[in-house]
XYZ file of C-alpha atoms in Angstrom:
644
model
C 12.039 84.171 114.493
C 15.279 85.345 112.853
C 14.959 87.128 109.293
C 17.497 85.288 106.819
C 18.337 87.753 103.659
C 19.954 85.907 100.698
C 22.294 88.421 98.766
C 22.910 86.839 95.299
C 25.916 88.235 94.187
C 26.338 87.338 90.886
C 23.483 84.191 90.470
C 21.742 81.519 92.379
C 24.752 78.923 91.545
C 26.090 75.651 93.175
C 28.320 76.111 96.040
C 29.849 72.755 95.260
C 33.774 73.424 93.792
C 32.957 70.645 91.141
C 32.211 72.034 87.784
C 34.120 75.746 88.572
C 37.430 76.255 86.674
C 40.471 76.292 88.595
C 42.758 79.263 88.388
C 46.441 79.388 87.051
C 47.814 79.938 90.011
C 51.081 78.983 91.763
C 50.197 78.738 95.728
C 52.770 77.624 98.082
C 50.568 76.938 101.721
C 52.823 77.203 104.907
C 51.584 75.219 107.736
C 52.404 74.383 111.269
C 49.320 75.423 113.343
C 46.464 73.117 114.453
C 42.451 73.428 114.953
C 43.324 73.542 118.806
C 43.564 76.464 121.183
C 46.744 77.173 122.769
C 45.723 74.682 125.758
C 45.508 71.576 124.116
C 48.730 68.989 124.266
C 51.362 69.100 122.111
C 50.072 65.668 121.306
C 46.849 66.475 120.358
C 48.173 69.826 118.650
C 50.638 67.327 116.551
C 48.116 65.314 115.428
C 45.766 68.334 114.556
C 48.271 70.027 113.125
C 48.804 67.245 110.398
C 45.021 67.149 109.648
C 44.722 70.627 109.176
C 47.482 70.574 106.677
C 45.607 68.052 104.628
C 42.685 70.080 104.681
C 43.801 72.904 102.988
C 45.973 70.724 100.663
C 43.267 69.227 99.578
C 41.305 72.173 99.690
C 43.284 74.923 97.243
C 43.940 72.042 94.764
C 40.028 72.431 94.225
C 40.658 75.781 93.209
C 44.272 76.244 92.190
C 46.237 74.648 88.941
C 49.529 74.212 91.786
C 49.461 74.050 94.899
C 52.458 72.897 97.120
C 52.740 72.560 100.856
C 55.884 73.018 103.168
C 56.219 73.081 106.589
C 56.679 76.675 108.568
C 60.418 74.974 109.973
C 61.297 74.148 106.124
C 60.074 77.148 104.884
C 62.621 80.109 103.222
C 62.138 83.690 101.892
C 62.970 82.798 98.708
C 60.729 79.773 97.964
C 58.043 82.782 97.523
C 59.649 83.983 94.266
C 58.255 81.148 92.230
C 54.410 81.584 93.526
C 51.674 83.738 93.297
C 50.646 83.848 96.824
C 52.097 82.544 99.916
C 49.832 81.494 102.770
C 51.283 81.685 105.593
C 49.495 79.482 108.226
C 52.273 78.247 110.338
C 55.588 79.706 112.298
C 58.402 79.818 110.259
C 62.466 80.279 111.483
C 62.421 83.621 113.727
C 65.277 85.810 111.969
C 65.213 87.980 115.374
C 64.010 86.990 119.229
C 62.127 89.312 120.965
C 64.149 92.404 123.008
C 63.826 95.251 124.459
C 65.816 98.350 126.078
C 66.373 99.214 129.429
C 67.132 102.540 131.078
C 69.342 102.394 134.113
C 66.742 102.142 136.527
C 65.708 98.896 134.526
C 62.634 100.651 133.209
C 61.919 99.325 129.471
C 61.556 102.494 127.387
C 61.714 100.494 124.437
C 60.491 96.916 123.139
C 60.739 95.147 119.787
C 59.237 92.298 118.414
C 60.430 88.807 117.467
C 60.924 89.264 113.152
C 60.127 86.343 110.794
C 60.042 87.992 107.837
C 62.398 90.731 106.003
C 61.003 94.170 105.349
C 61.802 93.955 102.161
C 59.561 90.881 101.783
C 57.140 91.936 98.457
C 55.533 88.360 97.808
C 51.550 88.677 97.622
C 51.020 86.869 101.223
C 47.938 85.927 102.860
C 48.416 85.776 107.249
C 45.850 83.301 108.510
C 44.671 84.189 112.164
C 47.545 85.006 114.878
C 49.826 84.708 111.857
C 49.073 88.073 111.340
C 50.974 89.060 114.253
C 53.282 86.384 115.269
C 54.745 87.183 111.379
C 53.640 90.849 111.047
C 54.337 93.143 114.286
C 58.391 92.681 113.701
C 57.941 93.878 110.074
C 55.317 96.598 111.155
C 52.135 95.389 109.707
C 48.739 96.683 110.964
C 47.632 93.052 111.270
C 48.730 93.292 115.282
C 47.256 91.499 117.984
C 44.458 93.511 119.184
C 42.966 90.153 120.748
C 42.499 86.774 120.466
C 39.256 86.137 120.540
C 37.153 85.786 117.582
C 34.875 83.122 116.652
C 32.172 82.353 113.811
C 30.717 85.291 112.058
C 31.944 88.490 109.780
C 30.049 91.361 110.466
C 30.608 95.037 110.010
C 31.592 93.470 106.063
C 32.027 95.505 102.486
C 30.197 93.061 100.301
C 31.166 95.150 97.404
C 35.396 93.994 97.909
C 36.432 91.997 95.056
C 36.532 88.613 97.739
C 32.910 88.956 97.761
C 32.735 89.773 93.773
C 35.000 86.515 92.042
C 36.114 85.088 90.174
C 34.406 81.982 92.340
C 30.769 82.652 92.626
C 29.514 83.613 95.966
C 26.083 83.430 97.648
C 26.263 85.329 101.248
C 23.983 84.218 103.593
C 23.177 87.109 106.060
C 21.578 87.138 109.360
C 20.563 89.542 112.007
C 22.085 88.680 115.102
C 22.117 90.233 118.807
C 24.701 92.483 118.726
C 27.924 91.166 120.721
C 27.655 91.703 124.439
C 31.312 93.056 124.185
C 30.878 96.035 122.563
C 29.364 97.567 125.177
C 31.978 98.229 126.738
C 33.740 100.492 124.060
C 30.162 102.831 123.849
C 33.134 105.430 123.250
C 33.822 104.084 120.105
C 30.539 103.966 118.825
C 29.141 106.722 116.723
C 25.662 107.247 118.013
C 23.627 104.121 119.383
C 25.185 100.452 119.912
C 22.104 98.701 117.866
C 20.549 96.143 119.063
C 21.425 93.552 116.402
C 23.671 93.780 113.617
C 23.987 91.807 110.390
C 26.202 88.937 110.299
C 27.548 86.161 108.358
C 28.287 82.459 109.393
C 32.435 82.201 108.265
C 33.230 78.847 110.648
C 31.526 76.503 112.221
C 33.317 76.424 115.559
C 30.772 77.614 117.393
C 31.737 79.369 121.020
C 31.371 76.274 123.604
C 30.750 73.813 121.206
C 34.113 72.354 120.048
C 36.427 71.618 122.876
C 40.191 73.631 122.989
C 38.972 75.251 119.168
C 41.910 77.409 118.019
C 40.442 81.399 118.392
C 40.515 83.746 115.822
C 42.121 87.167 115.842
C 41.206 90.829 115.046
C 43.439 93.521 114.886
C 43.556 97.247 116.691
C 41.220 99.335 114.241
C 42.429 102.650 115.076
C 44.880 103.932 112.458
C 44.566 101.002 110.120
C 43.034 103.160 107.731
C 45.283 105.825 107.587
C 47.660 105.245 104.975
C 46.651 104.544 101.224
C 48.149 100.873 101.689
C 45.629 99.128 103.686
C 42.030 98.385 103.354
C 39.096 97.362 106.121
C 36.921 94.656 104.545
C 35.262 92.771 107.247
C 35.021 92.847 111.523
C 33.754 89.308 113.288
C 32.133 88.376 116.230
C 34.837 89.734 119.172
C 35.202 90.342 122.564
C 36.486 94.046 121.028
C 34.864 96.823 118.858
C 31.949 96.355 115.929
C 35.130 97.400 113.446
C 38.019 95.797 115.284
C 39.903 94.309 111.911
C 39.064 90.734 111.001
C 39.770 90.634 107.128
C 41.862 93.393 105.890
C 44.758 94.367 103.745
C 48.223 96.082 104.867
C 50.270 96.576 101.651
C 51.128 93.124 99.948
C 49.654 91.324 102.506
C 46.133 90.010 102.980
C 44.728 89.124 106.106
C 42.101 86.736 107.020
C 41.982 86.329 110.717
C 39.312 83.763 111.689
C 41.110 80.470 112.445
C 39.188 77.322 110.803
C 40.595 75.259 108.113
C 38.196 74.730 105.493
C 37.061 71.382 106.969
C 35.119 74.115 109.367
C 34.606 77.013 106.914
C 31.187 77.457 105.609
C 30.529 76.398 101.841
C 30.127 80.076 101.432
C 33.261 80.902 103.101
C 35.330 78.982 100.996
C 34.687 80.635 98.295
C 35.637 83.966 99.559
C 38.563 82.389 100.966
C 39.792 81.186 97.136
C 38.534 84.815 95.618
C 41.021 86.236 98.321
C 43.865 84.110 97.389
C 42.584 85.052 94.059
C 42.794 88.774 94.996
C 45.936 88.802 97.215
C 47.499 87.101 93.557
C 47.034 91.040 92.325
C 49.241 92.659 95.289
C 52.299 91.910 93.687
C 54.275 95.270 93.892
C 52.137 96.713 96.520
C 54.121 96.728 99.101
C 53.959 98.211 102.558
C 54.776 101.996 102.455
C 53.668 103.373 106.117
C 55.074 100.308 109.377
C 52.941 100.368 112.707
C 56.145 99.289 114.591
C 54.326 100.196 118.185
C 51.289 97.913 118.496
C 50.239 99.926 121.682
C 51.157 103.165 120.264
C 48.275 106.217 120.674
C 46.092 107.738 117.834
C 43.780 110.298 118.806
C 41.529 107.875 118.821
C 42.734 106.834 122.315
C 41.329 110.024 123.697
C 37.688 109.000 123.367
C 38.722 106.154 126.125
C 40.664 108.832 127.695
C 37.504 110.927 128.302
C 35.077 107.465 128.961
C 37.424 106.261 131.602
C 37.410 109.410 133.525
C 34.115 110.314 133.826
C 31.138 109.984 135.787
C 29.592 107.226 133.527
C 32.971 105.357 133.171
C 32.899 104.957 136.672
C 29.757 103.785 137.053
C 29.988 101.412 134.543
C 32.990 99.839 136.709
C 31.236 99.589 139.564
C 28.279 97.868 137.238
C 31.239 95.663 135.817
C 32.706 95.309 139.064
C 29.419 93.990 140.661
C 28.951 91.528 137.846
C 32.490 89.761 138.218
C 31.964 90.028 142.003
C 28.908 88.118 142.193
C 30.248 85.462 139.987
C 32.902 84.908 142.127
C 30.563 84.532 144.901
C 28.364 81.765 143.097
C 31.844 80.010 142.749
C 32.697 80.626 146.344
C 28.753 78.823 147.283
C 29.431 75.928 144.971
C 33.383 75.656 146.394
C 31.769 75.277 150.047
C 29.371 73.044 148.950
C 31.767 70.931 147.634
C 34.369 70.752 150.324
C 31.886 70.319 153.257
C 30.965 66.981 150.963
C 34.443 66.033 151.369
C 35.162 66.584 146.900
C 37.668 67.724 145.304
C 37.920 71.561 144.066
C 39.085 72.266 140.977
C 40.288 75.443 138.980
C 39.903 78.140 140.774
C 37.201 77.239 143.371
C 40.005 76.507 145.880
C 40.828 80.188 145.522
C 37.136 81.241 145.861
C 37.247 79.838 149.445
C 38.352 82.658 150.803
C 37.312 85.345 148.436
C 35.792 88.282 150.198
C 33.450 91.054 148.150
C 36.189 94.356 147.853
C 34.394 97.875 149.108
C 33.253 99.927 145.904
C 36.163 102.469 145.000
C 35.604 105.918 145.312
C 35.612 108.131 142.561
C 38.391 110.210 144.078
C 40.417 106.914 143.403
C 39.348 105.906 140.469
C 39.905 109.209 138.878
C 43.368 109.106 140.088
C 43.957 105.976 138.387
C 42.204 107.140 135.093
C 44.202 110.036 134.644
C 46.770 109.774 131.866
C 49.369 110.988 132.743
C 49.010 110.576 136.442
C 49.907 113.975 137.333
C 47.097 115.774 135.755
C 45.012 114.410 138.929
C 47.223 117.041 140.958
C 45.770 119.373 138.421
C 41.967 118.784 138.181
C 41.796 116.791 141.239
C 38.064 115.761 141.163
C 37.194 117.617 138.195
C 37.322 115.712 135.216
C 35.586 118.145 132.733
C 38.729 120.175 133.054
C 40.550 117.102 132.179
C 38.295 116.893 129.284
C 38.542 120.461 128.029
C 42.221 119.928 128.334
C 42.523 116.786 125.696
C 39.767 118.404 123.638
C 40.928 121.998 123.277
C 44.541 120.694 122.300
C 43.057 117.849 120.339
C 44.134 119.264 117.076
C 47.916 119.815 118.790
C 48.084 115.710 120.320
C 50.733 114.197 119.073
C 52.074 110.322 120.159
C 54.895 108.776 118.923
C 55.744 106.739 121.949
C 54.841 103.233 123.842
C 52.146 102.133 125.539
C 48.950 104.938 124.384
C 50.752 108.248 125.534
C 49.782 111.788 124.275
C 51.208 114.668 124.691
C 50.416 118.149 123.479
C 53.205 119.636 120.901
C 53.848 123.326 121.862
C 55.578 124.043 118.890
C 52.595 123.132 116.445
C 49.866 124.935 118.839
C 52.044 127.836 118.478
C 51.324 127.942 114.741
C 47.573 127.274 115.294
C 47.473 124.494 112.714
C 46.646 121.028 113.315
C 49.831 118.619 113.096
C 47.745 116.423 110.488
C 46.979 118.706 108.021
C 49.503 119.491 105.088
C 49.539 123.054 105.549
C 51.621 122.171 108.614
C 54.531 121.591 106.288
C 53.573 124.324 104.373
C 54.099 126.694 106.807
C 57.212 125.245 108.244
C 59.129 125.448 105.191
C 57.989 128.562 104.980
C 59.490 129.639 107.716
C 62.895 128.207 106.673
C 62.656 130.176 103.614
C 62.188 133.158 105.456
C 64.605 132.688 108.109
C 61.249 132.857 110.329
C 61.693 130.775 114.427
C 63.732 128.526 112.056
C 64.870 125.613 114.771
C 61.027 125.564 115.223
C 60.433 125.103 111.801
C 63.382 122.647 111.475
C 61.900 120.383 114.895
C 58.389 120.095 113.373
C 59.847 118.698 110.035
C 61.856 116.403 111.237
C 59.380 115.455 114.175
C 56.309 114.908 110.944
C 58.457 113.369 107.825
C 61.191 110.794 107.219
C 63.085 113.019 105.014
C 66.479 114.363 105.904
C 66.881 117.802 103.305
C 69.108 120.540 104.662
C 67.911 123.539 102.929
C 64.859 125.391 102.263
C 65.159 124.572 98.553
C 64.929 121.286 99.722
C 62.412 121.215 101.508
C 60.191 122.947 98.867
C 60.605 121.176 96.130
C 59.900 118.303 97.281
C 56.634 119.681 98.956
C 55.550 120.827 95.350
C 56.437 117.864 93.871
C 54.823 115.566 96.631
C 51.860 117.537 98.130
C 49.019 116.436 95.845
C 49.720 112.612 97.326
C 51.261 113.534 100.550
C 48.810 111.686 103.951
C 49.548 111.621 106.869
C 49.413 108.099 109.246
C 49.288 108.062 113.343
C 50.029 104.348 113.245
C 52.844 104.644 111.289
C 54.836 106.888 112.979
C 53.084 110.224 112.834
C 54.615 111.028 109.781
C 53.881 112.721 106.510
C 54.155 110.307 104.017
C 54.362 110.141 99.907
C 51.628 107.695 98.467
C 54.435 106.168 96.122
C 57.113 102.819 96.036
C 59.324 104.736 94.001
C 62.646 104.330 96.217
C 63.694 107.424 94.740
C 61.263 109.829 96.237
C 62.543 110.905 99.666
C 59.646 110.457 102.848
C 59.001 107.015 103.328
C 62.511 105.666 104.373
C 62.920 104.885 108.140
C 65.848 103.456 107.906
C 67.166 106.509 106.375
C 65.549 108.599 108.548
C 67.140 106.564 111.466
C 70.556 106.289 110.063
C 70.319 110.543 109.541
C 69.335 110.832 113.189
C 71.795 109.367 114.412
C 74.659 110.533 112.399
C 73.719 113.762 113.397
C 74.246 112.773 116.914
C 77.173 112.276 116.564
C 79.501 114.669 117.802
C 83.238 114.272 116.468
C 86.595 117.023 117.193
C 86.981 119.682 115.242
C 89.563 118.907 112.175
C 92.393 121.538 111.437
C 95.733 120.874 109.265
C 97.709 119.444 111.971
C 94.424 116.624 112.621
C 92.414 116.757 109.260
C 90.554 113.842 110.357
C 88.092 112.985 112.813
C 85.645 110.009 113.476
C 83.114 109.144 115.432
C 80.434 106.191 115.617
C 76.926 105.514 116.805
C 74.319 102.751 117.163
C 70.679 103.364 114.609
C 68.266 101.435 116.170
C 65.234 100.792 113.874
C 61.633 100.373 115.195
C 61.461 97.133 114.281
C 64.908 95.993 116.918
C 67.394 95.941 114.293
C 70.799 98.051 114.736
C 72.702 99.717 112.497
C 76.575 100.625 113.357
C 76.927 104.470 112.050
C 80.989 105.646 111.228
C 80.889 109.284 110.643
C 83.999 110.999 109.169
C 85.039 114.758 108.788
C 88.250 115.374 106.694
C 89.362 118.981 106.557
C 88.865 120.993 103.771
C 91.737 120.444 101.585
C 92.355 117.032 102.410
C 90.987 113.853 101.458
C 91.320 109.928 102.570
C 91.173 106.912 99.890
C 88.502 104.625 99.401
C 90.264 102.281 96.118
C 93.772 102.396 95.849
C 95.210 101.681 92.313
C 98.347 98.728 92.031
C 100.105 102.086 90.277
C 99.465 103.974 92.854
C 101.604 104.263 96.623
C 98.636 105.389 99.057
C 97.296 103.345 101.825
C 93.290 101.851 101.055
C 90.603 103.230 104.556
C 90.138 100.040 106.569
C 87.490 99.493 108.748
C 86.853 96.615 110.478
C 84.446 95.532 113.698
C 83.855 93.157 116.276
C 80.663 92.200 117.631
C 80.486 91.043 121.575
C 78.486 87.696 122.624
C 75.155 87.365 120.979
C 75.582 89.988 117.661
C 76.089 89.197 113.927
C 76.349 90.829 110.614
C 73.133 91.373 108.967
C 74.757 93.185 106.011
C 77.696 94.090 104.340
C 79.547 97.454 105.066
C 77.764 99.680 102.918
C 80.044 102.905 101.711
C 79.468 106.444 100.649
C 79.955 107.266 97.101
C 83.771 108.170 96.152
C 85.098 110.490 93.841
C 87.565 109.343 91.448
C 91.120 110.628 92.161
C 92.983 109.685 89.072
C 93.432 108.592 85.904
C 94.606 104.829 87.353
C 91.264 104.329 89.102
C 92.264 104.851 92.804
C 89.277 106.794 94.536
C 88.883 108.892 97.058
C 86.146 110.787 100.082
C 86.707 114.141 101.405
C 84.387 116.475 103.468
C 82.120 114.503 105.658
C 80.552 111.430 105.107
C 79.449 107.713 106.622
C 79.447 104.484 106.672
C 76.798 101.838 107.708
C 76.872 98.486 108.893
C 73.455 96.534 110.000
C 73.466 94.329 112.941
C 71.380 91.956 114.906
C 71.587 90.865 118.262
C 70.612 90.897 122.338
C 72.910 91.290 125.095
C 74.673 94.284 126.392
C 78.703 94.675 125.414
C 80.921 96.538 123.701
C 81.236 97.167 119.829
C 85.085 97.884 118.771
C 85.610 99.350 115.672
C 89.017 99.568 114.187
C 89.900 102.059 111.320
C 92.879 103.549 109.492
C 93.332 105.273 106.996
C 96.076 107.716 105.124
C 95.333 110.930 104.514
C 96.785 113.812 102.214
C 96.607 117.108 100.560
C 97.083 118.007 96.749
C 100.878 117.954 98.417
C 101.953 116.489 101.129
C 100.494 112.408 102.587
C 100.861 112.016 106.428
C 101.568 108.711 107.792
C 98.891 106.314 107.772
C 97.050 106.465 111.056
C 95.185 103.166 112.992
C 92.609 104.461 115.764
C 89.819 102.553 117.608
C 86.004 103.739 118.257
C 84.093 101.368 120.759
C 80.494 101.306 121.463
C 77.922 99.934 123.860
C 75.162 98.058 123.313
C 72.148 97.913 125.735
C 69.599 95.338 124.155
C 68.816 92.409 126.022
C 66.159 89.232 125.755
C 63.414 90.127 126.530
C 61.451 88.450 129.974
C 58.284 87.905 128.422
């Protein structure tokens, strides 16, 4: 006999909407999905898809003053600016396909996500289900897609988050139920003992089996999403994943609620903590993202506790446990396969397969240890020993660092040299420390820019902005491994990627040295962000002395800097040309840049081909003006669609 626990939140109230005051809210609802999986017909999607409009139409104008529903094809960025949340339940027009890079082998070392939205989206938005994905990974939102496959309950929940609080009254009905069979296989993740049960709460009512082609809920990859002072953890759900594998969360402006029902299969209870979080997510409104989890499959440290599990004597018993399991399943489907063909029926699925399936041999552990080890070559190390392999993750633990694809960690010398862990503050500390005092200063330089997004020069820098930062300076694995400044103010430097990318690669560039018979030199690279967008860099060095015009006065006889590029096949213009700052010349107006300096030009695109950039300029002393000069940069592009 199950216990039920009734935790009044505020009073023993009516569930029913009817008699609760509506709030003053302006809700625009985006819609486009259905109540179906994935497998259903489009038909049948169509036709759900419609319904399940309806049913949140009908739905938030129980609770809302205005509500108004658009399609995801209709829908446009700036429809937000007149509401006070946006739900986004639907696919809306992709801004940017999916791409990735290629090495010349044809390896991918790189791969970006399809965008939706604009990172400079700041509209309170709620993601329902895979939305948070589909709309968040190309933007960098810790809403990825850990896995599909959630169904009815909330568990692992913070009753005391305002969605649980008001400003509807809630009544939570909470069970204890057998703790998913799933998580046990992540014991590694689990502090101490997997319980036997766990509390839960009923959010849907499509219950596993019992409604045909049901559209599956999604949770998100836990690790890291609490590592920056922009997202919240309020509730995990019944998963084929972790007990805190994200269900309902918050990453900056953006609240998401990832079970998949539309209120016509909600709980009475769940629909009011739906409204209160439309309710809440009204309140984000200049919260914006400040840390991006670009990488879905990017490491924390986290990763090492599978690292350990998966190469040890226990994780490889547990696959052969696992691996007798799916073996003797297939079996039972091989009996019933032969049964059914030696009475002359039909086979369906994949019982025609089974007919020939054979039980493999158990693998040895030599093999499987081979396979475990990450990266492959420390086998050749520790062979058959894997608590070696374990001392070596944990003794450099504090030294791990992971900024790549696809969950690779690798120890960073230069921090273990300095004995401090390359999360903790006094790494920075120390390292502009040692710029001040001339002390291993490349060191010292390769750790700063390897741990922040700012792009000082000097030591003074560098300090002052550690004193002015440190006492909300964290530090976030998933969003880069960077140092970060708990602030939107666009004016404090360490929170800027694109900045931070446009720096990098300016500084990459490497252009000819300028004297007074060549006072100019140029040279251009490609930024590209984390998120697949490119920026065109133009770096210029004019020779002391010297000096090229940016505005040229009607009064005035010098030739205007001209730059102008073509795109190949499959590129556009995502932006304007954007210009340094220029120094007025004269009294007329006509401007002016000297010393060195860039411009930037964002673009968007698959497809690999040359960018030509054309450029001219005139350029003169306090003196003498030479001739105006035309030249011609061109760069390759290596992006292409990407096969998946």
């Amino acid at each position: 006999m199950k216990k039920y626990l009734l935790l009044a939140l505020f009073a023993i109230v009516s569930l029913q909407v009817s008699g609760q005051t509506k709030q003053n809210l302006r809700i625009l609802y985006v819609g486009g999905s259905s109540n179906l999986s994935s497998a259903a017909s489009a038909e049948r999607q169509a036709e759900s898809a419609i319904q399940r409009t309806a049913d949140f139409e009908q739905y938030l104008n129980q609770y809302f003053t205005h509500v108004t529903v658009v399609q995801g094809a209709d829908y446009t960025e700036d429809m937000s600016a007149g509401y006070d949340v946006t739900i986004f339940d639907g696919l809306i027009k992709r801004t940017a396909e999916i791409k990735e890079e290629l090495d010349s082998d044809g390896n991918q070392v790189n791969y970006y996500s399809a965008r939706y939205l604009s990172d400079g989206f700041a509209y309170p938005a709620m993601l329902l289900a895979d939305m948070g994905s589909r709309l968040g990974s190309g933007i960098g939102l810790k809403t990825d897609w850990y896995c599909l496959c959630m169904w009815d309950h909330a568990l692992n929940f913070d009753l005391n988050h305002h969605i649980f609080k008001g400003p509807f009254p809630v009544t939570v009905t909470i069970t204890e139920e057998p703790t998913p069979e799933a998580v046990y296989n992540y014991p590694y993740y689990h502090d101490g003992p997997i319980p036997d049960t766990v509390p839960m709460w009923r959010v849907q009512h499509f219950l596993r089996g019992g409604v045909q082609g049901a559209r599956i809920g999604m949770v998100a990859r836990p690790w890291g999403f609490l590592d920056s002072p922009d997202s919240e953890f309020i509730s995990s759900g019944t998963c084929e994943k972790t007990l805190d594998a994200v269900a309902i969360g918050r990453h900056g402006n953006y609240f998401y609620w990832g079970f998949s029902a539309s209120p016509g299969f909600m709980t009475d209870e769940a629909k009011q903590v739906f409204a209160n979080a439309v309710v809440y997510t009204s309140t984000l409104k200049g919260k914006e993202v400040i840390a991006r989890k670009f990488y879905e499959r990017a490491a924390t440290k986290e990763y090492v506790k599978e690292i350990i599990h998966s190469t040890s004597r226990e994780g490889y018993e547990y696959g052969l446990t696992l691996a007798d399991k799916v073996a003797t399943g297939n079996e039972a489907m091989q009996r019933v396969a032969l049964e059914k063909q030696a009475r002359g029926e039909p086979l369906v699925g994949r019982e025609a397969i089974m007919l020939n399936y054979r039980r493999p041999a158990p693998q040895a552990f030599e093999d499987y240890l081979r396979r475990g080890f990450r990266p492959a070559e420390k086998f050749d190390i520790y062979g058959t020993d894997p608590e070696e392999y374990h001392k070596f993750y944990l003794d450099n633990f504090p030294y791990l660092y992971g900024a790549a694809m696809f969950y690779k960690l690798i120890v960073d010398e230069d921090v273990k040299s300095l004995g401090i862990p390359n999360t903790d503050i006094r790494l920075l500390d120390k390292a502009i420390s040692m710029l001040e005092n001339n002390e291993d200063a490349d060191k010292a330089r390769r750790i700063l820019d390897r741990y922040t997004l700012c792009t000082f020069e000097t030591a003074k820098e560098w300090r002052n902005w550690y004193e002015a930062n440190k006492s909300r300076i964290f530090f976030s694995q998933s969003g880069g491994w960077y140092f970060m400044v708990n602030t939107l103010d666009p004016d404090v430097q360490g929170n800027d990627y694109r900045a931070k990318a446009i720096h990098t690669a300016s500084k990459a560039i490497m252009l000819n040295r300028t004297d007074h018979r060549n006072p100019v030199a140029a040279g251009a690279g490609l930024a590209t962000m984390c998120s697949g967008e490119q920026l065109i860099v133009i770096k210029f060095a004019v020779h002391p002395g010297y000096h090229i015009y940016g505005y040229v006065s009607e009064e005035d006889p010098y030739t205007t800097t001209e730059i102008d590029i073509t795109l190949p096949e499959g590129y556009r213009f995502t932006g304007n040309l954007i210009s340094p700052p220029e120094q007025y010349y004269n009294s007329s107006g006509t401007t002016i840049w000297d010393g060195e300096f860039i411009f930037v030009r964002p673009i968007e695109g698959v497809g690999a081909g040359d960018i030509v950039i054309k450029y001219s300029y005139q350029c003169c002393d306090p003196q003498i003006c030479f001739p105006p000069e035309e030249r011609v940069i061109s760069l390759r592009t290596t992006l292409v669609r990407s096969s998946r």
